[in-house]
Coordinates of C-alpha atoms and ligand atoms in Angstrom, one line a residue:
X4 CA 207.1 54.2 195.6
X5 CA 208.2 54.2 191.6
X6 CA 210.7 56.6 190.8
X7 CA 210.7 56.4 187.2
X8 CA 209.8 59.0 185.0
X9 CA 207.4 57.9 182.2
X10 CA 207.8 60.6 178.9
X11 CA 205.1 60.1 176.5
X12 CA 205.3 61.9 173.3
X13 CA 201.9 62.5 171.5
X14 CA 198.9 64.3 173.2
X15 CA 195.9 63.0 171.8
X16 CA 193.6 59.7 172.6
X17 CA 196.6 57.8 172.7
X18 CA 199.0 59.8 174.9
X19 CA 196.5 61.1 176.8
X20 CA 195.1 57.9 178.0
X21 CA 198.4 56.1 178.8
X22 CA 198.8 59.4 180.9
X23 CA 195.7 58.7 182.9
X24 CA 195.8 55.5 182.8
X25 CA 199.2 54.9 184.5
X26 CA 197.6 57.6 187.4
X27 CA 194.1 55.8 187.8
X28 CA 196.6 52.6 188.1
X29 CA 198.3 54.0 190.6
X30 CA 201.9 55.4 189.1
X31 CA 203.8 57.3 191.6
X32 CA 206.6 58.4 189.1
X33 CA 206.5 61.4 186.9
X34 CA 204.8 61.5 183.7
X35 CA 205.8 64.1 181.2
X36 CA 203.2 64.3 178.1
X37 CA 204.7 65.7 175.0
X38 CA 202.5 67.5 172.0
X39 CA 203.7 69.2 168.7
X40 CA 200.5 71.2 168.8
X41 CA 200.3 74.3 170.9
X42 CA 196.3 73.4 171.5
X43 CA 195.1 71.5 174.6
X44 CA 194.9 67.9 173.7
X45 CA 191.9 67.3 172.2
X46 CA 189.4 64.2 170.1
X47 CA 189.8 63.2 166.5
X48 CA 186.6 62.2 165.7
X49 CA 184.5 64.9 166.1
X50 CA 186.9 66.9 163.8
X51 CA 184.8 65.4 160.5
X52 CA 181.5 65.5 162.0
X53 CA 180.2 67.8 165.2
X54 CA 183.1 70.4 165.2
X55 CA 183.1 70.8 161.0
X56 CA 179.2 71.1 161.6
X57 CA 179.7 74.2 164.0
X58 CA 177.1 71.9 166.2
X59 CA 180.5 71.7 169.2
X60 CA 183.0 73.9 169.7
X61 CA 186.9 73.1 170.8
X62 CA 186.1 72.8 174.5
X63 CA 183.6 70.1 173.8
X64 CA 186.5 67.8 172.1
X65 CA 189.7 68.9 174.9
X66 CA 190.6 65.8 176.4
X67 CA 192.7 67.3 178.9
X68 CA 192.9 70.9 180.1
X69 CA 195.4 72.0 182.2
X70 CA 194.0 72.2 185.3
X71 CA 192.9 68.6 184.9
X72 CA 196.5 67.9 184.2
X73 CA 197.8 69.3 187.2
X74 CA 195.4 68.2 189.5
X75 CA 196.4 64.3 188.1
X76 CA 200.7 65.6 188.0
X77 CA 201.0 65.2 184.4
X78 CA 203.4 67.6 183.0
X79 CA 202.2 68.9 180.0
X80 CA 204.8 70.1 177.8
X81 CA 202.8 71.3 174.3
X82 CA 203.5 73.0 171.0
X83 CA 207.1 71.2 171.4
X84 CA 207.4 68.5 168.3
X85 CA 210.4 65.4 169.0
X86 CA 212.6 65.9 166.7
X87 CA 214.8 62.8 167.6
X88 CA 215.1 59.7 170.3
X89 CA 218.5 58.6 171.9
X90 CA 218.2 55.0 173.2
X91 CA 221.6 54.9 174.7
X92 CA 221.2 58.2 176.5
X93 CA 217.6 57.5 177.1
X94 CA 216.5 60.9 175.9
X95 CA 214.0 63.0 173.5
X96 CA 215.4 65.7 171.9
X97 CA 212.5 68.2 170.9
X98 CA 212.8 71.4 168.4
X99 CA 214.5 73.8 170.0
X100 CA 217.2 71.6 171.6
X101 CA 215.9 70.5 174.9
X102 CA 216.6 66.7 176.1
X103 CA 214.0 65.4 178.0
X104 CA 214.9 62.4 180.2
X105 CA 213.1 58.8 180.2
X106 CA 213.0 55.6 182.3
X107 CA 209.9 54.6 180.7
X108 CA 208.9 56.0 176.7
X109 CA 205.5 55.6 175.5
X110 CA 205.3 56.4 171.9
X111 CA 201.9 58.0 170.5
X112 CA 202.9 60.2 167.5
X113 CA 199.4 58.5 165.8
X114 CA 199.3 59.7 161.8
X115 CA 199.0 62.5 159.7
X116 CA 196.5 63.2 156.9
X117 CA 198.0 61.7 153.1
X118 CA 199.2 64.6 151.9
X119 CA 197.6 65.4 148.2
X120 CA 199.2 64.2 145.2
X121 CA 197.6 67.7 143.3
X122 CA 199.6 70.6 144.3
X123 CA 197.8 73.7 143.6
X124 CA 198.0 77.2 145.3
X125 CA 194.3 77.0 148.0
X126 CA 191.5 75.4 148.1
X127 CA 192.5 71.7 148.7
X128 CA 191.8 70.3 152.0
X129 CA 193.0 67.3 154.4
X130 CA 191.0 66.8 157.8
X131 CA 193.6 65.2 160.1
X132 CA 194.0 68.4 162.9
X133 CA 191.7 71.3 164.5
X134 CA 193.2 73.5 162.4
X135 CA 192.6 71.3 159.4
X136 CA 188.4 71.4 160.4
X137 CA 189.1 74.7 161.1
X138 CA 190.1 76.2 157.7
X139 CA 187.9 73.4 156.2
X140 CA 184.7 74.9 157.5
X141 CA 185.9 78.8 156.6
X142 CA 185.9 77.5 153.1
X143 CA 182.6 75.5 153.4
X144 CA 180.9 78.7 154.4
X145 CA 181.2 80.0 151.2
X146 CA 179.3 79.0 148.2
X147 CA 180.0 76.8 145.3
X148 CA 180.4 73.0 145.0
X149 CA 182.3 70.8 146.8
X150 CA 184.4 67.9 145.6
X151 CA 185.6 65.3 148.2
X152 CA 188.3 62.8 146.9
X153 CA 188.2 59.6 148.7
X154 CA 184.9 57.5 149.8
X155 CA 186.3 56.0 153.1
X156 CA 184.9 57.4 156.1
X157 CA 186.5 60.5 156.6
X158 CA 185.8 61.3 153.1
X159 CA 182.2 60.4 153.7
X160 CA 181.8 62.0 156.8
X161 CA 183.1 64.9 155.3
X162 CA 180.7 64.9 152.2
X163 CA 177.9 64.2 154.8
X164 CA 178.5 67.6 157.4
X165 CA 179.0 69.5 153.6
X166 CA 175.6 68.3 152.5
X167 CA 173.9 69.0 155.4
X168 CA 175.3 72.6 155.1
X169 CA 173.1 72.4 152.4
X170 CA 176.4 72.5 149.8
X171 CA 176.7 70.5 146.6
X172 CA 178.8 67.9 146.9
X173 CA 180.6 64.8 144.9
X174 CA 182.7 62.3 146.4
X175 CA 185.1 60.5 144.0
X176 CA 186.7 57.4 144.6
X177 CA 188.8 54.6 142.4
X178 CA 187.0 52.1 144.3
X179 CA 183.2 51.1 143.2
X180 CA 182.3 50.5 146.6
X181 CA 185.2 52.5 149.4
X182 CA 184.1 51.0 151.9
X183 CA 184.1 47.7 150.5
X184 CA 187.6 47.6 152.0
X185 CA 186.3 46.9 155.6
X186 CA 182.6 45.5 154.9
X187 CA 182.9 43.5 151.8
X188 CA 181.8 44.4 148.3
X189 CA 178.2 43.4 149.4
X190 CA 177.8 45.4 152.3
X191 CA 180.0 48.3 151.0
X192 CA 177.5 48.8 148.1
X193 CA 174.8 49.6 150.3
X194 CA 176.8 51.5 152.4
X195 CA 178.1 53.8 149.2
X196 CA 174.3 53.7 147.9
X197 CA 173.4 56.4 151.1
X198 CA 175.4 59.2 149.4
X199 CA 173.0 59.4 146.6
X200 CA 169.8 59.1 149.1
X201 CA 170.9 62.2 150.7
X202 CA 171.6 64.3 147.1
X203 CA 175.0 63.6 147.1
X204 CA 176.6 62.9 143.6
X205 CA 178.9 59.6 143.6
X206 CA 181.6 59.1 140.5
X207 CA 183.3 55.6 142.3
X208 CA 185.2 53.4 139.8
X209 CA 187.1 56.4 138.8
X210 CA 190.2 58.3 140.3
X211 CA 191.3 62.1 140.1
X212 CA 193.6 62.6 136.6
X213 CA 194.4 66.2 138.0
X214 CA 193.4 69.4 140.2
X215 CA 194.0 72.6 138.8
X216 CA 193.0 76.0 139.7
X217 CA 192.6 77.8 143.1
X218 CA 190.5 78.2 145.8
X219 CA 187.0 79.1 144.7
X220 CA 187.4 78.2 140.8
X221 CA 189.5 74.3 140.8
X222 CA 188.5 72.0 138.2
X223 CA 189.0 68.7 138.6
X224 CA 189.7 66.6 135.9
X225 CA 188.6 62.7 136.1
X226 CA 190.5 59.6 134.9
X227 CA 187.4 59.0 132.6
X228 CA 188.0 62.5 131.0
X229 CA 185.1 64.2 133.1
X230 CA 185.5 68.0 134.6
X231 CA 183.8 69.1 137.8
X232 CA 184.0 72.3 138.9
X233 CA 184.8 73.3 142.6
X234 CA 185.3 76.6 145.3
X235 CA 186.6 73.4 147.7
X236 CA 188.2 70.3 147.3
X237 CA 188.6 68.2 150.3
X238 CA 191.4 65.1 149.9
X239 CA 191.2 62.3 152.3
X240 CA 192.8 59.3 151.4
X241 CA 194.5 57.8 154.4
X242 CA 197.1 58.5 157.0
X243 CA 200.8 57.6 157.0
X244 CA 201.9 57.0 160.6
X245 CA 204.0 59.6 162.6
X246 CA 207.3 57.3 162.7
X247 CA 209.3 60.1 160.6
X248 CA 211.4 61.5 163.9
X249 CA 212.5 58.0 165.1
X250 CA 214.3 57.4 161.9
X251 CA 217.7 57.9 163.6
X252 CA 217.2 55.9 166.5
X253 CA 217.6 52.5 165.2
X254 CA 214.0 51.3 166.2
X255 CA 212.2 49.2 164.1
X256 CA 210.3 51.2 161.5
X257 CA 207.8 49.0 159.2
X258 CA 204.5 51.3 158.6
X259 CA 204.7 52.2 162.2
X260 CA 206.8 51.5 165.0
X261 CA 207.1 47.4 165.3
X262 CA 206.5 45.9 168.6
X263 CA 205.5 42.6 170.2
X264 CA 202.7 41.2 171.9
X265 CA 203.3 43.4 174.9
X266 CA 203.1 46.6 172.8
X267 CA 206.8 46.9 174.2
X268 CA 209.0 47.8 170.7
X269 CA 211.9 45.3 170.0
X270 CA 214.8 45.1 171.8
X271 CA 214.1 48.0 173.8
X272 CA 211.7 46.7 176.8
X273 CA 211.7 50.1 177.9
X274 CA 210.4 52.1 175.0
X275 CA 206.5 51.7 174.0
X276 CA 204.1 52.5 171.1
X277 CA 200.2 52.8 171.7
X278 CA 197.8 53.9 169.0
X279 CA 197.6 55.0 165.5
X280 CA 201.4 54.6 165.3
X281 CA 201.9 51.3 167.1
X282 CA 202.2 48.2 165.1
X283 CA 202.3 45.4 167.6
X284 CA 202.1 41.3 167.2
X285 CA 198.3 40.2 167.9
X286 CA 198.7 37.3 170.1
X287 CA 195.6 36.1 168.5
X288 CA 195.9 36.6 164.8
X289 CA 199.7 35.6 165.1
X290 CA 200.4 38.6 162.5
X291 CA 201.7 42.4 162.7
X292 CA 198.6 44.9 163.1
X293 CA 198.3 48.6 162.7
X294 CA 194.8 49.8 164.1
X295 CA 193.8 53.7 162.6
X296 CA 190.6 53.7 165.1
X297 CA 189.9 55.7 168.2
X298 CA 189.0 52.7 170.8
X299 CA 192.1 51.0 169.8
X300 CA 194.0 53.8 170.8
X301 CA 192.6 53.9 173.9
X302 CA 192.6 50.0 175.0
X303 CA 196.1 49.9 174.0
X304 CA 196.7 52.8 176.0
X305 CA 194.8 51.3 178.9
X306 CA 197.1 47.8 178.3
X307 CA 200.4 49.5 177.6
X308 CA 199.8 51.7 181.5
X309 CA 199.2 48.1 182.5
X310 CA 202.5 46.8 181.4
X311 CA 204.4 50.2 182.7
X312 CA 203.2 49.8 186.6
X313 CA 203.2 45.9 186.8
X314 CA 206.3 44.8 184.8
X315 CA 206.1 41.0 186.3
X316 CA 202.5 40.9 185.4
X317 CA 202.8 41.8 181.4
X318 CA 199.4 41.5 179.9
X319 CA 199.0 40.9 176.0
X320 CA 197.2 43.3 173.9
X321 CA 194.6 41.0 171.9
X322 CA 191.3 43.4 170.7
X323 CA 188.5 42.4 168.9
X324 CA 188.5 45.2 166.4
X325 CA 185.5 48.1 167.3
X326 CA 185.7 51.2 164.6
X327 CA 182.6 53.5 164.4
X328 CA 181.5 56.2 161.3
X329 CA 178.4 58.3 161.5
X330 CA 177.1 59.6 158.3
X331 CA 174.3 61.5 157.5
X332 CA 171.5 59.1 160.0
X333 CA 173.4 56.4 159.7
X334 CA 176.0 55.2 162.8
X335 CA 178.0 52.4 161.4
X336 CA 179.8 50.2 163.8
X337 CA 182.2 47.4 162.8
X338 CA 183.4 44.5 165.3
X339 CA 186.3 42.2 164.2
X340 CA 187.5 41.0 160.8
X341 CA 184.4 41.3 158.2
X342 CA 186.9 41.8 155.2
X343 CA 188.3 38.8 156.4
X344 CA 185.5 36.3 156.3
X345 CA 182.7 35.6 154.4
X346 CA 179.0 37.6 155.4
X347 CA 176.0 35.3 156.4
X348 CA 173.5 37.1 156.7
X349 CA 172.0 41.1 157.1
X350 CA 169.2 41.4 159.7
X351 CA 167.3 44.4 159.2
X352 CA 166.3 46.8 157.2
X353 CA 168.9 49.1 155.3
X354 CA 166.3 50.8 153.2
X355 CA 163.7 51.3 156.1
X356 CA 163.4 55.0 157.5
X357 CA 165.9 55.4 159.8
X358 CA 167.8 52.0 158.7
X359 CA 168.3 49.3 161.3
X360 CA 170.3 46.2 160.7
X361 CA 173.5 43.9 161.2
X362 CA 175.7 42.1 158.9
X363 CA 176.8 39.3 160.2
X364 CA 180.3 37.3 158.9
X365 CA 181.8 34.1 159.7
X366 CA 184.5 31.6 158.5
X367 CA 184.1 28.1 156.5
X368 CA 184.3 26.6 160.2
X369 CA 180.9 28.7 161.4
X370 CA 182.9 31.1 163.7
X371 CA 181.8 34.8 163.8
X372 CA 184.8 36.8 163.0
X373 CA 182.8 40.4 162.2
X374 CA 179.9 42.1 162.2
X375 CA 178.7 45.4 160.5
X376 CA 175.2 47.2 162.4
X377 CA 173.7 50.4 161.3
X378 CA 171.9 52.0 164.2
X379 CA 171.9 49.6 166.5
X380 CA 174.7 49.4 168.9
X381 CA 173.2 47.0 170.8
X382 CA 173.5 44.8 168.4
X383 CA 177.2 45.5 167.7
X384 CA 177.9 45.0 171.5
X385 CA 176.9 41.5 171.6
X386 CA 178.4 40.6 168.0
X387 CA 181.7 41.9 169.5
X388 CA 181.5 40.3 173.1
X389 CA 180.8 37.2 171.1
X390 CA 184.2 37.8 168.4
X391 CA 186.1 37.5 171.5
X392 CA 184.8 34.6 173.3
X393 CA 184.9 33.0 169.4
X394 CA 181.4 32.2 169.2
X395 CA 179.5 30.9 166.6
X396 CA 177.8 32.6 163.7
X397 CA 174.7 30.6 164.6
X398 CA 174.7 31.7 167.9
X399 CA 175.2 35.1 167.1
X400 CA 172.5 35.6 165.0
X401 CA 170.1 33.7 167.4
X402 CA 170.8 36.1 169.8
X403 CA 170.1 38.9 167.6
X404 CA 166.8 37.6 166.6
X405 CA 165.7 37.7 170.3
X406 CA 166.5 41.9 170.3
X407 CA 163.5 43.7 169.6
X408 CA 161.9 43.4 166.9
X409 CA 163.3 46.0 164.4
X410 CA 160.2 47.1 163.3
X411 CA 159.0 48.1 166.5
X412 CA 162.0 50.2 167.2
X413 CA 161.8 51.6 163.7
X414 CA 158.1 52.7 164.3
X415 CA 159.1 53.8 168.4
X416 CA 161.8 55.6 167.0
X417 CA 159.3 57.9 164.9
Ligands
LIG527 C1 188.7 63.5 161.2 C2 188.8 62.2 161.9 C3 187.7 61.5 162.2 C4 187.8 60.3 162.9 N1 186.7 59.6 163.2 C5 186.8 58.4 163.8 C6 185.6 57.7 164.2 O1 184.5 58.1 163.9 N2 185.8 56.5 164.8 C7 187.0 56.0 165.1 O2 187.1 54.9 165.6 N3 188.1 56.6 164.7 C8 188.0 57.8 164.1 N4 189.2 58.5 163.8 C9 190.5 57.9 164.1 C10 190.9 58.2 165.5 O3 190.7 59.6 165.8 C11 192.4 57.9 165.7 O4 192.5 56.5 165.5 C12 193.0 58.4 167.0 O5 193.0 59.8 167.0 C13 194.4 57.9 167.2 O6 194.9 58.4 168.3 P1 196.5 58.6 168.5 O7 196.7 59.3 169.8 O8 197.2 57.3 168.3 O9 197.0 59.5 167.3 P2 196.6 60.9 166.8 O10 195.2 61.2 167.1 O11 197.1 61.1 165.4 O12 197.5 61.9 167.8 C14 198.9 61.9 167.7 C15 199.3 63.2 168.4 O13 200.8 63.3 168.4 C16 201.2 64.5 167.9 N5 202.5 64.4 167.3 C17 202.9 63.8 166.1 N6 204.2 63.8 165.9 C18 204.7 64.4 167.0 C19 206.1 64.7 167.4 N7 207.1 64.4 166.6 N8 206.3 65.3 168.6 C20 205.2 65.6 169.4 N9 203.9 65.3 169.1 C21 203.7 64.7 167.9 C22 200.1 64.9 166.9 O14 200.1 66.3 166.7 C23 198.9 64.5 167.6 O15 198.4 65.4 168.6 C24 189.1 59.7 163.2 C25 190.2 60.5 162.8 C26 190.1 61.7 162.2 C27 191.4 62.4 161.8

């Protein structure tokens, strides 16, 4: 029988799977799940794609509802933000004053949207909360153009639900190819050339000079001298982790709350981060990570359980990186470290109708260490099984070349 009480503070993927996980693994303590939102914990990604559609609404993105909560004895304790953390007292103190008592704390305050650097009175947008999609797609209901700043994948998944909403839309970005951050420049060209497929104006190479104006009439002003008009201007680039309220506390703050291979933050055995938040050792890459993607959070969370119930057994948290975007018909997936390595070869078609294919990357030994596939998870599952078991690139791409041929899916798939 554990006695401990577990208090995890952050009620999305990554709370809300450490809180599961440490049931289905057979905790017998009490686990306390704090959330500064008053909402029922719910999914992320959806938020830039199904839910901003209108295609789902919030039940179809809860990840926890209350009954669920009771029926598994996790005490769900929302619309209650930590404000500090004691680790001599062992407590959280939350707005309003109350102290809530730990043996074990699991940290999962993930990351909030980059604020914008252009202050003006409405009309700008960040997509990082329900609320956020929710007054995004009020103002994407009403006509006019729409500028996106920011050609990462939120931005582009955001520019993608906009266009098929049938609005006019430009995404701007410093960066001639955004996603050339993760792929590659190679890769990320094609990946930035499927804006302007689907009508979607692209000025990359050149950043936002100012934003003036209010909801329904902004202009933006380009760093090239350029004007576009706007009714909505939607800002997304990047997330700054949630480490804000541990200032006090003495923990290790460095982008994120630092912690070792264990995902156990130093010196203090007893206090965990999982998630967007977490930056823990990886025993594999010997270097400091901070992962901003959904799966992440939830293996860690998985890992971190682990480590709570079996504290003589500690397992170390080494993922081969998964991250996923859909835009427009395109599902991207991305296994490992492409931006990291050099690419090989692309199987497939990116200009057939749908696109099929897979990027494959390797090192100057001929080890795989990423892969890139457009809509063909299959593909990606096998690239990633074989990251981790450190495979070869030329076994890789042998296996792919015994999937199916493409263009018989392609022409199935009509
Ligand atoms: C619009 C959008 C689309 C995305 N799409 C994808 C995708 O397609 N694929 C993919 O792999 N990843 C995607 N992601 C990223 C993925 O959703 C995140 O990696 C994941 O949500 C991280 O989970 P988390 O629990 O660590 O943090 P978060 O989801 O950030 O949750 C942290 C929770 O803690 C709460 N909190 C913060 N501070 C406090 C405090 N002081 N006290 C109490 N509670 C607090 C927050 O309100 C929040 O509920 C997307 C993210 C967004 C925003």
């Amino acid at each position: 029988m554990d006695t401990r009480t577990v208090v995890i503070v952050g009620s999305s993927v990554g709370g809300v799977r450490t809180a599961k996980a440490l049931r289905s693994q057979g905790f017998t303590g009490r686990v306390i799940l704090i959330g500064d939102e008053a909402h029922l914990p719910y999914d992320k990604p959806p938020l830039s794609k199904q839910l901003l559609a209108g295609t789902w609404d919030q039940s179809r993105v809860t990840m926890l509802t209350a009954e669920d909560a009771k029926e598994a004895d996790i005490e769900l304790q929302l619309g209650s933000a930590a404000e500090r953390l004691d680790l001599a007292e062992r407590v959280v103190i939350l707005s309003g004053g109350t102290r809530v008592a730990y043996d074990v704390l699991v940290i999962a305050t993930g990351a909030a949207a980059r604020p914008s650097p252009w202050s003006v009175n409405s009309g700008i947008h960040v997509v990082r909360t329900l609320d956020d999609t929710r007054d995004l797609a009020r103002a994407l209901a009403a006509v006019g153009p729409v500028v996106v700043v920011g050609g990462g994948f939120i931005g582009a998944e955001v520019a993608a639900t906009a266009r098929a909403a049938g609005r006019d839309v430009t995404i701007v970005d410093p960066l001639a190819a955004p996603i050339g951050r993760l792929v590659g420049h190679e890769l990320g060209t094609i990946l930035a050339s499927v804006h302007a497929r689907h009508g979607v104006r692209t000025r990359f190479g050149v950043g936002v000079e100012s934003i003036e104006g209010c909801e329904g009439e902004l202009t933006v002003t380009l760093t090239n001298g350029e004007t576009l008009p706007a009714a909505t201007v939607v800002v997304g680039i990047g997330a700054i982790p949630n480490d804000g309220w541990l200032a006090s506390s003495g923990l290790l703050i460095d982008d994120g709350v630092v912690c070792d291979e264990f995902c156990r933050t130093v010196e203090h055995p007893n206090v965990y981060a999982v998630g967007d938040v977490a930056r823990w050792r990886h025993p594999v890459h010997q270097e400091d990570v901070r992962a901003e993607h959904w799966t992440n959070a939830a293996e860690q969370s998985a890992c971190v359980a682990h480590n709570i119930c079996h504290p003589g057994e500690l397992r170390a948290y080494a993922p081969t990186e998964y991250v996923w975007s859909d835009q427009y018909d395109w599902k991207i997936q991305i296994a490992g470290r492409p931006n990291r390595a050099v690419l090989q070869r692309i199987i497939g078609d990116v200009d057939h109708d749908p696109a099929q294919a897979a990027a494959v990357y390797g090192d100057r030994d001929g080890v795989l260490r990423g892969a890139v596939t457009v809509n063909w998870p299959k593909a990606l599952m096998i690239c990633r099984r074989m990251i981790g078991a450190g495979a070869t690139v030329t076994d890789c791409l042998a296996e792919l070349e015994g999937l199916p041929r493409l263009a018989a899916v392609n022409t199935a798939g009509r």
